[in-house]
Amino acid sequence: MKAEYINPFLESARIVIEQVANIRPSTGQLGIKDVKFVEKFIWIQIGMTGQMQGDIVFGLHEDVALKVVSAMMGGYVITEMDEMSKSAISELGNMISGNASTMLFNQGVRVDITPPKLLHSATSAGFLPKKALTIPLIMEGIGELDIQVLIV
């Protein structure tokens, strides 16, 4: 795993979150950790094919997801992860990944992304524990969005 793989996703996430939710996130500490799916978390999985193969997984606590969706809706308070909220948070992952794949293309790396897969619980994830390059984005007053890169 190379650290430069995560940079386009990090930059894209900052840009997209600022545009759609009017929040300027700060960056946490880059590290390698075991991907463990935890209950009460929302997981957005995007597959990568082409010159980079693997998955990008965005993880955030349900409460954080609700706050992000509320911010995306112009401040309208969202209290449950209904179909519209799930669609909005999935689209956030899709927009971040699509923008990052364009950045990668501009750097000479050809990749395609799969549609987002929203995983609402650890048991539905079907993921085996594995190591990922990870970095949290800290959204003041909202919480953290973990970006986890699992590229082979």
Short mmCIF file of N, CA and C in Angstrom, two decimals:
data_model
loop_
_atom_site.label_atom_id
_atom_site.label_comp_id
_atom_site.label_asym_id
_atom_site.label_seq_id
_atom_site.Cartn_x
_atom_site.Cartn_y
_atom_site.Cartn_z
N MET A 1 0.84 -1.18 0.00
CA MET A 1 0.00 0.00 0.00
C MET A 1 0.88 1.24 0.00
N LYS A 2 0.53 2.17 -0.83
CA LYS A 2 1.30 3.41 -0.92
C LYS A 2 0.45 4.56 -0.38
N ALA A 3 1.10 5.43 0.37
CA ALA A 3 0.38 6.56 0.97
C ALA A 3 -0.23 7.47 -0.09
N GLU A 4 0.40 7.55 -1.28
CA GLU A 4 -0.15 8.44 -2.30
C GLU A 4 -1.51 7.98 -2.81
N TYR A 5 -1.88 6.71 -2.57
CA TYR A 5 -3.19 6.22 -2.97
C TYR A 5 -4.31 6.92 -2.22
N ILE A 6 -4.03 7.32 -0.99
CA ILE A 6 -5.10 7.91 -0.17
C ILE A 6 -5.23 9.41 -0.42
N ASN A 7 -4.18 10.07 -0.90
CA ASN A 7 -4.21 11.52 -1.06
C ASN A 7 -5.34 12.04 -1.95
N PRO A 8 -5.60 11.44 -3.14
CA PRO A 8 -6.72 11.93 -3.94
C PRO A 8 -8.07 11.78 -3.23
N PHE A 9 -8.23 10.73 -2.44
CA PHE A 9 -9.49 10.53 -1.72
C PHE A 9 -9.62 11.53 -0.58
N LEU A 10 -8.53 11.81 0.07
CA LEU A 10 -8.52 12.80 1.14
C LEU A 10 -8.85 14.18 0.60
N GLU A 11 -8.16 14.58 -0.45
CA GLU A 11 -8.39 15.89 -1.05
C GLU A 11 -9.82 16.00 -1.59
N SER A 12 -10.27 14.95 -2.26
CA SER A 12 -11.62 14.94 -2.80
C SER A 12 -12.66 15.04 -1.69
N ALA A 13 -12.45 14.27 -0.61
CA ALA A 13 -13.40 14.30 0.50
C ALA A 13 -13.50 15.70 1.10
N ARG A 14 -12.37 16.37 1.25
CA ARG A 14 -12.40 17.73 1.80
C ARG A 14 -13.19 18.67 0.89
N ILE A 15 -12.94 18.57 -0.42
CA ILE A 15 -13.62 19.44 -1.38
C ILE A 15 -15.13 19.15 -1.41
N VAL A 16 -15.48 17.88 -1.53
CA VAL A 16 -16.89 17.49 -1.66
C VAL A 16 -17.68 17.83 -0.39
N ILE A 17 -17.12 17.51 0.77
CA ILE A 17 -17.82 17.79 2.02
C ILE A 17 -18.02 19.29 2.19
N GLU A 18 -17.02 20.06 1.83
CA GLU A 18 -17.16 21.51 1.93
C GLU A 18 -18.25 22.02 0.99
N GLN A 19 -18.32 21.46 -0.22
CA GLN A 19 -19.32 21.89 -1.20
C GLN A 19 -20.74 21.49 -0.81
N VAL A 20 -20.93 20.23 -0.42
CA VAL A 20 -22.30 19.75 -0.21
C VAL A 20 -22.83 19.95 1.20
N ALA A 21 -21.92 20.06 2.18
CA ALA A 21 -22.37 20.19 3.56
C ALA A 21 -21.90 21.48 4.22
N ASN A 22 -21.16 22.31 3.49
CA ASN A 22 -20.69 23.58 4.01
C ASN A 22 -19.89 23.42 5.31
N ILE A 23 -19.06 22.37 5.33
CA ILE A 23 -18.21 22.07 6.49
C ILE A 23 -16.79 21.93 5.97
N ARG A 24 -15.83 22.55 6.62
CA ARG A 24 -14.43 22.39 6.22
C ARG A 24 -13.76 21.41 7.19
N PRO A 25 -13.58 20.15 6.75
CA PRO A 25 -12.99 19.17 7.65
C PRO A 25 -11.48 19.33 7.76
N SER A 26 -10.95 18.92 8.91
CA SER A 26 -9.50 18.87 9.09
C SER A 26 -9.07 17.40 9.04
N THR A 27 -7.78 17.20 8.87
CA THR A 27 -7.24 15.86 8.68
C THR A 27 -6.67 15.32 9.97
N GLY A 28 -7.01 14.06 10.25
CA GLY A 28 -6.43 13.38 11.41
C GLY A 28 -5.11 12.72 11.03
N GLN A 29 -4.70 11.76 11.83
CA GLN A 29 -3.41 11.10 11.67
C GLN A 29 -3.50 9.92 10.71
N LEU A 30 -2.65 9.91 9.68
CA LEU A 30 -2.55 8.81 8.75
C LEU A 30 -1.98 7.60 9.47
N GLY A 31 -2.54 6.42 9.20
CA GLY A 31 -2.02 5.22 9.82
C GLY A 31 -2.48 3.97 9.09
N ILE A 32 -1.97 2.86 9.55
CA ILE A 32 -2.42 1.56 9.05
C ILE A 32 -3.08 0.86 10.22
N LYS A 33 -4.31 0.40 9.99
CA LYS A 33 -4.99 -0.29 11.07
C LYS A 33 -5.86 -1.40 10.50
N ASP A 34 -6.29 -2.28 11.39
CA ASP A 34 -7.20 -3.34 10.98
C ASP A 34 -8.56 -2.75 10.72
N VAL A 35 -9.15 -3.13 9.60
CA VAL A 35 -10.53 -2.73 9.31
C VAL A 35 -11.43 -3.65 10.12
N LYS A 36 -12.14 -3.07 11.04
CA LYS A 36 -13.08 -3.83 11.86
C LYS A 36 -14.42 -3.13 11.75
N PHE A 37 -15.40 -3.85 11.29
CA PHE A 37 -16.72 -3.27 11.15
C PHE A 37 -17.42 -3.30 12.49
N VAL A 38 -17.85 -2.14 12.93
CA VAL A 38 -18.43 -1.93 14.24
C VAL A 38 -19.91 -1.62 14.06
N GLU A 39 -20.73 -2.13 14.97
CA GLU A 39 -22.16 -1.83 14.93
C GLU A 39 -22.39 -0.34 15.17
N LYS A 40 -23.53 0.14 14.73
CA LYS A 40 -23.91 1.56 14.84
C LYS A 40 -23.07 2.45 13.94
N PHE A 41 -22.43 1.84 12.95
CA PHE A 41 -21.66 2.58 11.96
C PHE A 41 -22.30 2.40 10.60
N ILE A 42 -22.11 3.38 9.75
CA ILE A 42 -22.50 3.32 8.35
C ILE A 42 -21.21 3.13 7.57
N TRP A 43 -21.20 2.19 6.66
CA TRP A 43 -20.03 1.92 5.83
C TRP A 43 -20.42 2.11 4.38
N ILE A 44 -19.65 2.89 3.66
CA ILE A 44 -19.88 3.09 2.23
C ILE A 44 -18.67 2.47 1.53
N GLN A 45 -18.93 1.39 0.80
CA GLN A 45 -17.86 0.66 0.13
C GLN A 45 -17.91 0.97 -1.37
N ILE A 46 -16.78 1.39 -1.91
CA ILE A 46 -16.64 1.67 -3.33
C ILE A 46 -15.51 0.78 -3.85
N GLY A 47 -15.81 -0.01 -4.87
CA GLY A 47 -14.78 -0.86 -5.47
C GLY A 47 -13.97 -0.09 -6.49
N MET A 48 -12.72 -0.48 -6.63
CA MET A 48 -11.81 0.14 -7.59
C MET A 48 -11.32 -0.93 -8.55
N THR A 49 -11.33 -0.62 -9.84
CA THR A 49 -10.77 -1.51 -10.84
C THR A 49 -9.86 -0.71 -11.75
N GLY A 50 -9.05 -1.39 -12.53
CA GLY A 50 -8.11 -0.72 -13.41
C GLY A 50 -6.71 -0.83 -12.84
N GLN A 51 -5.95 0.26 -12.89
CA GLN A 51 -4.58 0.24 -12.40
C GLN A 51 -4.49 0.17 -10.87
N MET A 52 -5.56 0.50 -10.19
CA MET A 52 -5.66 0.31 -8.74
C MET A 52 -6.84 -0.62 -8.52
N GLN A 53 -6.64 -1.69 -7.77
CA GLN A 53 -7.73 -2.61 -7.52
C GLN A 53 -7.90 -2.80 -6.02
N GLY A 54 -9.14 -2.83 -5.60
CA GLY A 54 -9.44 -2.99 -4.19
C GLY A 54 -10.69 -2.21 -3.83
N ASP A 55 -10.73 -1.74 -2.61
CA ASP A 55 -11.89 -1.01 -2.11
C ASP A 55 -11.47 0.24 -1.38
N ILE A 56 -12.34 1.23 -1.45
CA ILE A 56 -12.27 2.40 -0.60
C ILE A 56 -13.50 2.28 0.30
N VAL A 57 -13.29 2.40 1.59
CA VAL A 57 -14.41 2.29 2.53
C VAL A 57 -14.45 3.55 3.37
N PHE A 58 -15.61 4.19 3.37
CA PHE A 58 -15.83 5.36 4.22
C PHE A 58 -16.66 4.89 5.40
N GLY A 59 -16.19 5.14 6.61
CA GLY A 59 -16.91 4.72 7.80
C GLY A 59 -17.24 5.91 8.68
N LEU A 60 -18.48 5.93 9.15
CA LEU A 60 -18.87 6.98 10.07
C LEU A 60 -19.99 6.46 10.97
N HIS A 61 -19.99 6.95 12.20
CA HIS A 61 -21.01 6.55 13.17
C HIS A 61 -22.36 7.02 12.66
N GLU A 62 -23.41 6.28 12.99
CA GLU A 62 -24.77 6.65 12.55
C GLU A 62 -25.11 8.10 12.91
N ASP A 63 -24.75 8.52 14.12
CA ASP A 63 -25.06 9.89 14.55
C ASP A 63 -24.34 10.92 13.66
N VAL A 64 -23.10 10.61 13.29
CA VAL A 64 -22.34 11.49 12.41
C VAL A 64 -22.99 11.51 11.03
N ALA A 65 -23.39 10.33 10.54
CA ALA A 65 -24.05 10.25 9.23
C ALA A 65 -25.32 11.10 9.21
N LEU A 66 -26.11 11.06 10.27
CA LEU A 66 -27.33 11.86 10.34
C LEU A 66 -27.01 13.36 10.30
N LYS A 67 -25.94 13.76 11.00
CA LYS A 67 -25.55 15.17 11.00
C LYS A 67 -25.04 15.61 9.63
N VAL A 68 -24.29 14.71 8.96
CA VAL A 68 -23.79 15.04 7.63
C VAL A 68 -24.96 15.18 6.66
N VAL A 69 -25.90 14.24 6.70
CA VAL A 69 -27.07 14.31 5.82
C VAL A 69 -27.87 15.57 6.11
N SER A 70 -28.02 15.92 7.39
CA SER A 70 -28.73 17.15 7.75
C SER A 70 -28.03 18.37 7.14
N ALA A 71 -26.70 18.39 7.21
CA ALA A 71 -25.94 19.50 6.62
C ALA A 71 -26.11 19.51 5.10
N MET A 72 -26.14 18.32 4.49
CA MET A 72 -26.34 18.23 3.04
C MET A 72 -27.72 18.75 2.64
N MET A 73 -28.68 18.63 3.56
CA MET A 73 -30.06 19.07 3.30
C MET A 73 -30.27 20.52 3.73
N GLY A 74 -29.20 21.26 3.88
CA GLY A 74 -29.31 22.67 4.21
C GLY A 74 -29.67 22.95 5.65
N GLY A 75 -29.40 21.99 6.53
CA GLY A 75 -29.67 22.19 7.94
C GLY A 75 -30.97 21.58 8.42
N TYR A 76 -31.78 21.02 7.50
CA TYR A 76 -33.01 20.34 7.89
C TYR A 76 -32.61 19.14 8.75
N VAL A 77 -33.17 19.04 9.95
CA VAL A 77 -32.76 18.00 10.89
C VAL A 77 -33.28 16.63 10.45
N ILE A 78 -32.33 15.71 10.28
CA ILE A 78 -32.65 14.32 9.92
C ILE A 78 -32.45 13.48 11.17
N THR A 79 -33.45 12.67 11.52
CA THR A 79 -33.38 11.92 12.77
C THR A 79 -33.27 10.41 12.58
N GLU A 80 -33.42 9.94 11.35
CA GLU A 80 -33.29 8.50 11.13
C GLU A 80 -32.68 8.23 9.76
N MET A 81 -32.02 7.08 9.65
CA MET A 81 -31.42 6.69 8.38
C MET A 81 -32.48 5.99 7.53
N ASP A 82 -33.38 6.80 6.97
CA ASP A 82 -34.40 6.26 6.07
C ASP A 82 -33.80 6.12 4.67
N GLU A 83 -34.63 5.77 3.70
CA GLU A 83 -34.12 5.54 2.34
C GLU A 83 -33.47 6.79 1.75
N MET A 84 -34.05 7.96 2.01
CA MET A 84 -33.48 9.20 1.47
C MET A 84 -32.12 9.50 2.11
N SER A 85 -32.02 9.29 3.42
CA SER A 85 -30.75 9.53 4.12
C SER A 85 -29.68 8.57 3.64
N LYS A 86 -30.06 7.30 3.46
CA LYS A 86 -29.09 6.30 2.97
C LYS A 86 -28.64 6.65 1.56
N SER A 87 -29.57 7.12 0.74
CA SER A 87 -29.23 7.52 -0.62
C SER A 87 -28.26 8.71 -0.60
N ALA A 88 -28.52 9.67 0.27
CA ALA A 88 -27.67 10.87 0.36
C ALA A 88 -26.26 10.51 0.81
N ILE A 89 -26.13 9.66 1.82
CA ILE A 89 -24.80 9.32 2.34
C ILE A 89 -24.05 8.44 1.33
N SER A 90 -24.79 7.60 0.60
CA SER A 90 -24.17 6.80 -0.47
C SER A 90 -23.66 7.71 -1.57
N GLU A 91 -24.45 8.69 -1.92
CA GLU A 91 -24.05 9.62 -2.98
C GLU A 91 -22.83 10.44 -2.55
N LEU A 92 -22.71 10.74 -1.28
CA LEU A 92 -21.52 11.43 -0.78
C LEU A 92 -20.28 10.58 -1.08
N GLY A 93 -20.34 9.30 -0.76
CA GLY A 93 -19.22 8.40 -1.06
C GLY A 93 -18.94 8.31 -2.54
N ASN A 94 -20.00 8.28 -3.34
CA ASN A 94 -19.87 8.21 -4.79
C ASN A 94 -19.21 9.47 -5.34
N MET A 95 -19.62 10.63 -4.85
CA MET A 95 -19.06 11.90 -5.32
C MET A 95 -17.58 12.01 -4.95
N ILE A 96 -17.25 11.62 -3.72
CA ILE A 96 -15.85 11.66 -3.28
C ILE A 96 -15.00 10.74 -4.16
N SER A 97 -15.48 9.52 -4.38
CA SER A 97 -14.72 8.54 -5.16
C SER A 97 -14.62 8.92 -6.63
N GLY A 98 -15.71 9.44 -7.19
CA GLY A 98 -15.68 9.87 -8.59
C GLY A 98 -14.69 11.00 -8.80
N ASN A 99 -14.71 11.98 -7.90
CA ASN A 99 -13.78 13.10 -7.97
C ASN A 99 -12.34 12.61 -7.81
N ALA A 100 -12.12 11.67 -6.87
CA ALA A 100 -10.78 11.13 -6.65
C ALA A 100 -10.30 10.35 -7.87
N SER A 101 -11.20 9.62 -8.52
CA SER A 101 -10.77 8.86 -9.71
C SER A 101 -10.38 9.81 -10.84
N THR A 102 -11.03 10.96 -10.93
CA THR A 102 -10.63 11.97 -11.91
C THR A 102 -9.25 12.52 -11.57
N MET A 103 -8.99 12.77 -10.29
CA MET A 103 -7.67 13.24 -9.86
C MET A 103 -6.60 12.20 -10.21
N LEU A 104 -6.90 10.93 -9.94
CA LEU A 104 -5.96 9.86 -10.26
C LEU A 104 -5.70 9.79 -11.77
N PHE A 105 -6.77 9.92 -12.56
CA PHE A 105 -6.63 9.90 -14.03
C PHE A 105 -5.69 11.02 -14.49
N ASN A 106 -5.84 12.20 -13.88
CA ASN A 106 -4.99 13.34 -14.22
C ASN A 106 -3.53 13.12 -13.82
N GLN A 107 -3.31 12.16 -12.90
CA GLN A 107 -1.95 11.79 -12.49
C GLN A 107 -1.43 10.59 -13.29
N GLY A 108 -2.23 10.14 -14.28
CA GLY A 108 -1.80 9.03 -15.12
C GLY A 108 -2.21 7.66 -14.61
N VAL A 109 -3.08 7.61 -13.60
CA VAL A 109 -3.55 6.33 -13.06
C VAL A 109 -4.99 6.13 -13.51
N ARG A 110 -5.21 5.10 -14.32
CA ARG A 110 -6.55 4.83 -14.84
C ARG A 110 -7.30 3.89 -13.90
N VAL A 111 -8.42 4.38 -13.39
CA VAL A 111 -9.25 3.57 -12.49
C VAL A 111 -10.72 3.77 -12.82
N ASP A 112 -11.48 2.78 -12.48
CA ASP A 112 -12.94 2.87 -12.54
C ASP A 112 -13.45 2.57 -11.15
N ILE A 113 -14.61 3.13 -10.82
CA ILE A 113 -15.21 2.85 -9.51
C ILE A 113 -16.53 2.13 -9.71
N THR A 114 -16.89 1.33 -8.72
CA THR A 114 -18.18 0.65 -8.73
C THR A 114 -19.20 1.54 -8.01
N PRO A 115 -20.48 1.29 -8.23
CA PRO A 115 -21.48 2.04 -7.46
C PRO A 115 -21.29 1.79 -5.96
N PRO A 116 -21.67 2.77 -5.14
CA PRO A 116 -21.49 2.60 -3.70
C PRO A 116 -22.38 1.50 -3.15
N LYS A 117 -21.83 0.80 -2.18
CA LYS A 117 -22.56 -0.25 -1.48
C LYS A 117 -22.66 0.22 -0.03
N LEU A 118 -23.87 0.45 0.44
CA LEU A 118 -24.07 0.93 1.81
C LEU A 118 -24.23 -0.27 2.72
N LEU A 119 -23.37 -0.34 3.72
CA LEU A 119 -23.41 -1.42 4.70
C LEU A 119 -23.78 -0.80 6.03
N HIS A 120 -24.85 -1.29 6.61
CA HIS A 120 -25.38 -0.66 7.81
C HIS A 120 -24.99 -1.40 9.09
N SER A 121 -24.42 -2.58 8.94
CA SER A 121 -24.02 -3.30 10.15
C SER A 121 -22.80 -4.15 9.87
N ALA A 122 -22.13 -4.54 10.92
CA ALA A 122 -20.92 -5.34 10.79
C ALA A 122 -21.23 -6.69 10.15
N THR A 123 -22.36 -7.25 10.50
CA THR A 123 -22.67 -8.58 9.99
C THR A 123 -22.99 -8.56 8.50
N SER A 124 -23.55 -7.46 8.01
CA SER A 124 -23.88 -7.39 6.59
C SER A 124 -22.66 -7.09 5.73
N ALA A 125 -21.57 -6.66 6.37
CA ALA A 125 -20.40 -6.24 5.61
C ALA A 125 -19.75 -7.39 4.86
N GLY A 126 -19.69 -8.55 5.48
CA GLY A 126 -19.05 -9.68 4.83
C GLY A 126 -17.57 -9.48 4.59
N PHE A 127 -16.97 -8.58 5.33
CA PHE A 127 -15.55 -8.28 5.18
C PHE A 127 -14.75 -9.11 6.16
N LEU A 128 -13.65 -9.66 5.69
CA LEU A 128 -12.71 -10.30 6.59
C LEU A 128 -11.79 -9.21 7.12
N PRO A 129 -11.40 -9.30 8.40
CA PRO A 129 -10.50 -8.28 8.93
C PRO A 129 -9.23 -8.20 8.08
N LYS A 130 -8.83 -7.01 7.72
CA LYS A 130 -7.61 -6.80 6.95
C LYS A 130 -7.05 -5.44 7.26
N LYS A 131 -5.82 -5.23 6.87
CA LYS A 131 -5.15 -3.96 7.12
C LYS A 131 -5.54 -2.95 6.04
N ALA A 132 -5.67 -1.71 6.45
CA ALA A 132 -6.00 -0.64 5.51
C ALA A 132 -5.20 0.59 5.87
N LEU A 133 -4.89 1.35 4.85
CA LEU A 133 -4.32 2.67 5.04
C LEU A 133 -5.51 3.56 5.39
N THR A 134 -5.45 4.23 6.50
CA THR A 134 -6.63 4.96 6.96
C THR A 134 -6.27 6.36 7.45
N ILE A 135 -7.23 7.25 7.25
CA ILE A 135 -7.07 8.62 7.74
C ILE A 135 -8.45 9.16 8.09
N PRO A 136 -8.60 9.74 9.27
CA PRO A 136 -9.90 10.33 9.61
C PRO A 136 -9.99 11.79 9.15
N LEU A 137 -11.18 12.15 8.72
CA LEU A 137 -11.49 13.56 8.47
C LEU A 137 -12.34 14.01 9.65
N ILE A 138 -11.93 15.09 10.28
CA ILE A 138 -12.62 15.58 11.45
C ILE A 138 -13.47 16.77 11.05
N MET A 139 -14.78 16.63 11.25
CA MET A 139 -15.73 17.69 10.90
C MET A 139 -16.19 18.34 12.19
N GLU A 140 -15.75 19.57 12.40
CA GLU A 140 -16.04 20.30 13.63
C GLU A 140 -17.53 20.32 13.93
N GLY A 141 -17.90 19.89 15.14
CA GLY A 141 -19.28 19.90 15.57
C GLY A 141 -20.11 18.74 15.01
N ILE A 142 -19.50 17.88 14.21
CA ILE A 142 -20.25 16.77 13.60
C ILE A 142 -19.64 15.43 13.96
N GLY A 143 -18.34 15.28 13.78
CA GLY A 143 -17.68 14.02 14.09
C GLY A 143 -16.67 13.66 13.02
N GLU A 144 -16.33 12.37 12.94
CA GLU A 144 -15.29 11.91 12.04
C GLU A 144 -15.83 11.03 10.93
N LEU A 145 -15.17 11.14 9.78
CA LEU A 145 -15.39 10.25 8.65
C LEU A 145 -14.05 9.58 8.40
N ASP A 146 -14.00 8.26 8.55
CA ASP A 146 -12.78 7.51 8.29
C ASP A 146 -12.71 7.13 6.82
N ILE A 147 -11.58 7.41 6.21
CA ILE A 147 -11.32 6.98 4.83
C ILE A 147 -10.34 5.82 4.94
N GLN A 148 -10.74 4.66 4.43
CA GLN A 148 -9.89 3.47 4.51
C GLN A 148 -9.64 2.95 3.10
N VAL A 149 -8.36 2.83 2.76
CA VAL A 149 -7.98 2.40 1.43
C VAL A 149 -7.45 0.97 1.51
N LEU A 150 -8.11 0.06 0.79
CA LEU A 150 -7.69 -1.34 0.75
C LEU A 150 -7.37 -1.66 -0.72
N ILE A 151 -6.18 -1.30 -1.12
CA ILE A 151 -5.75 -1.47 -2.51
C ILE A 151 -4.71 -2.59 -2.55
N VAL A 152 -4.87 -3.49 -3.53
CA VAL A 152 -3.90 -4.58 -3.67
C VAL A 152 -2.88 -4.23 -4.73
#
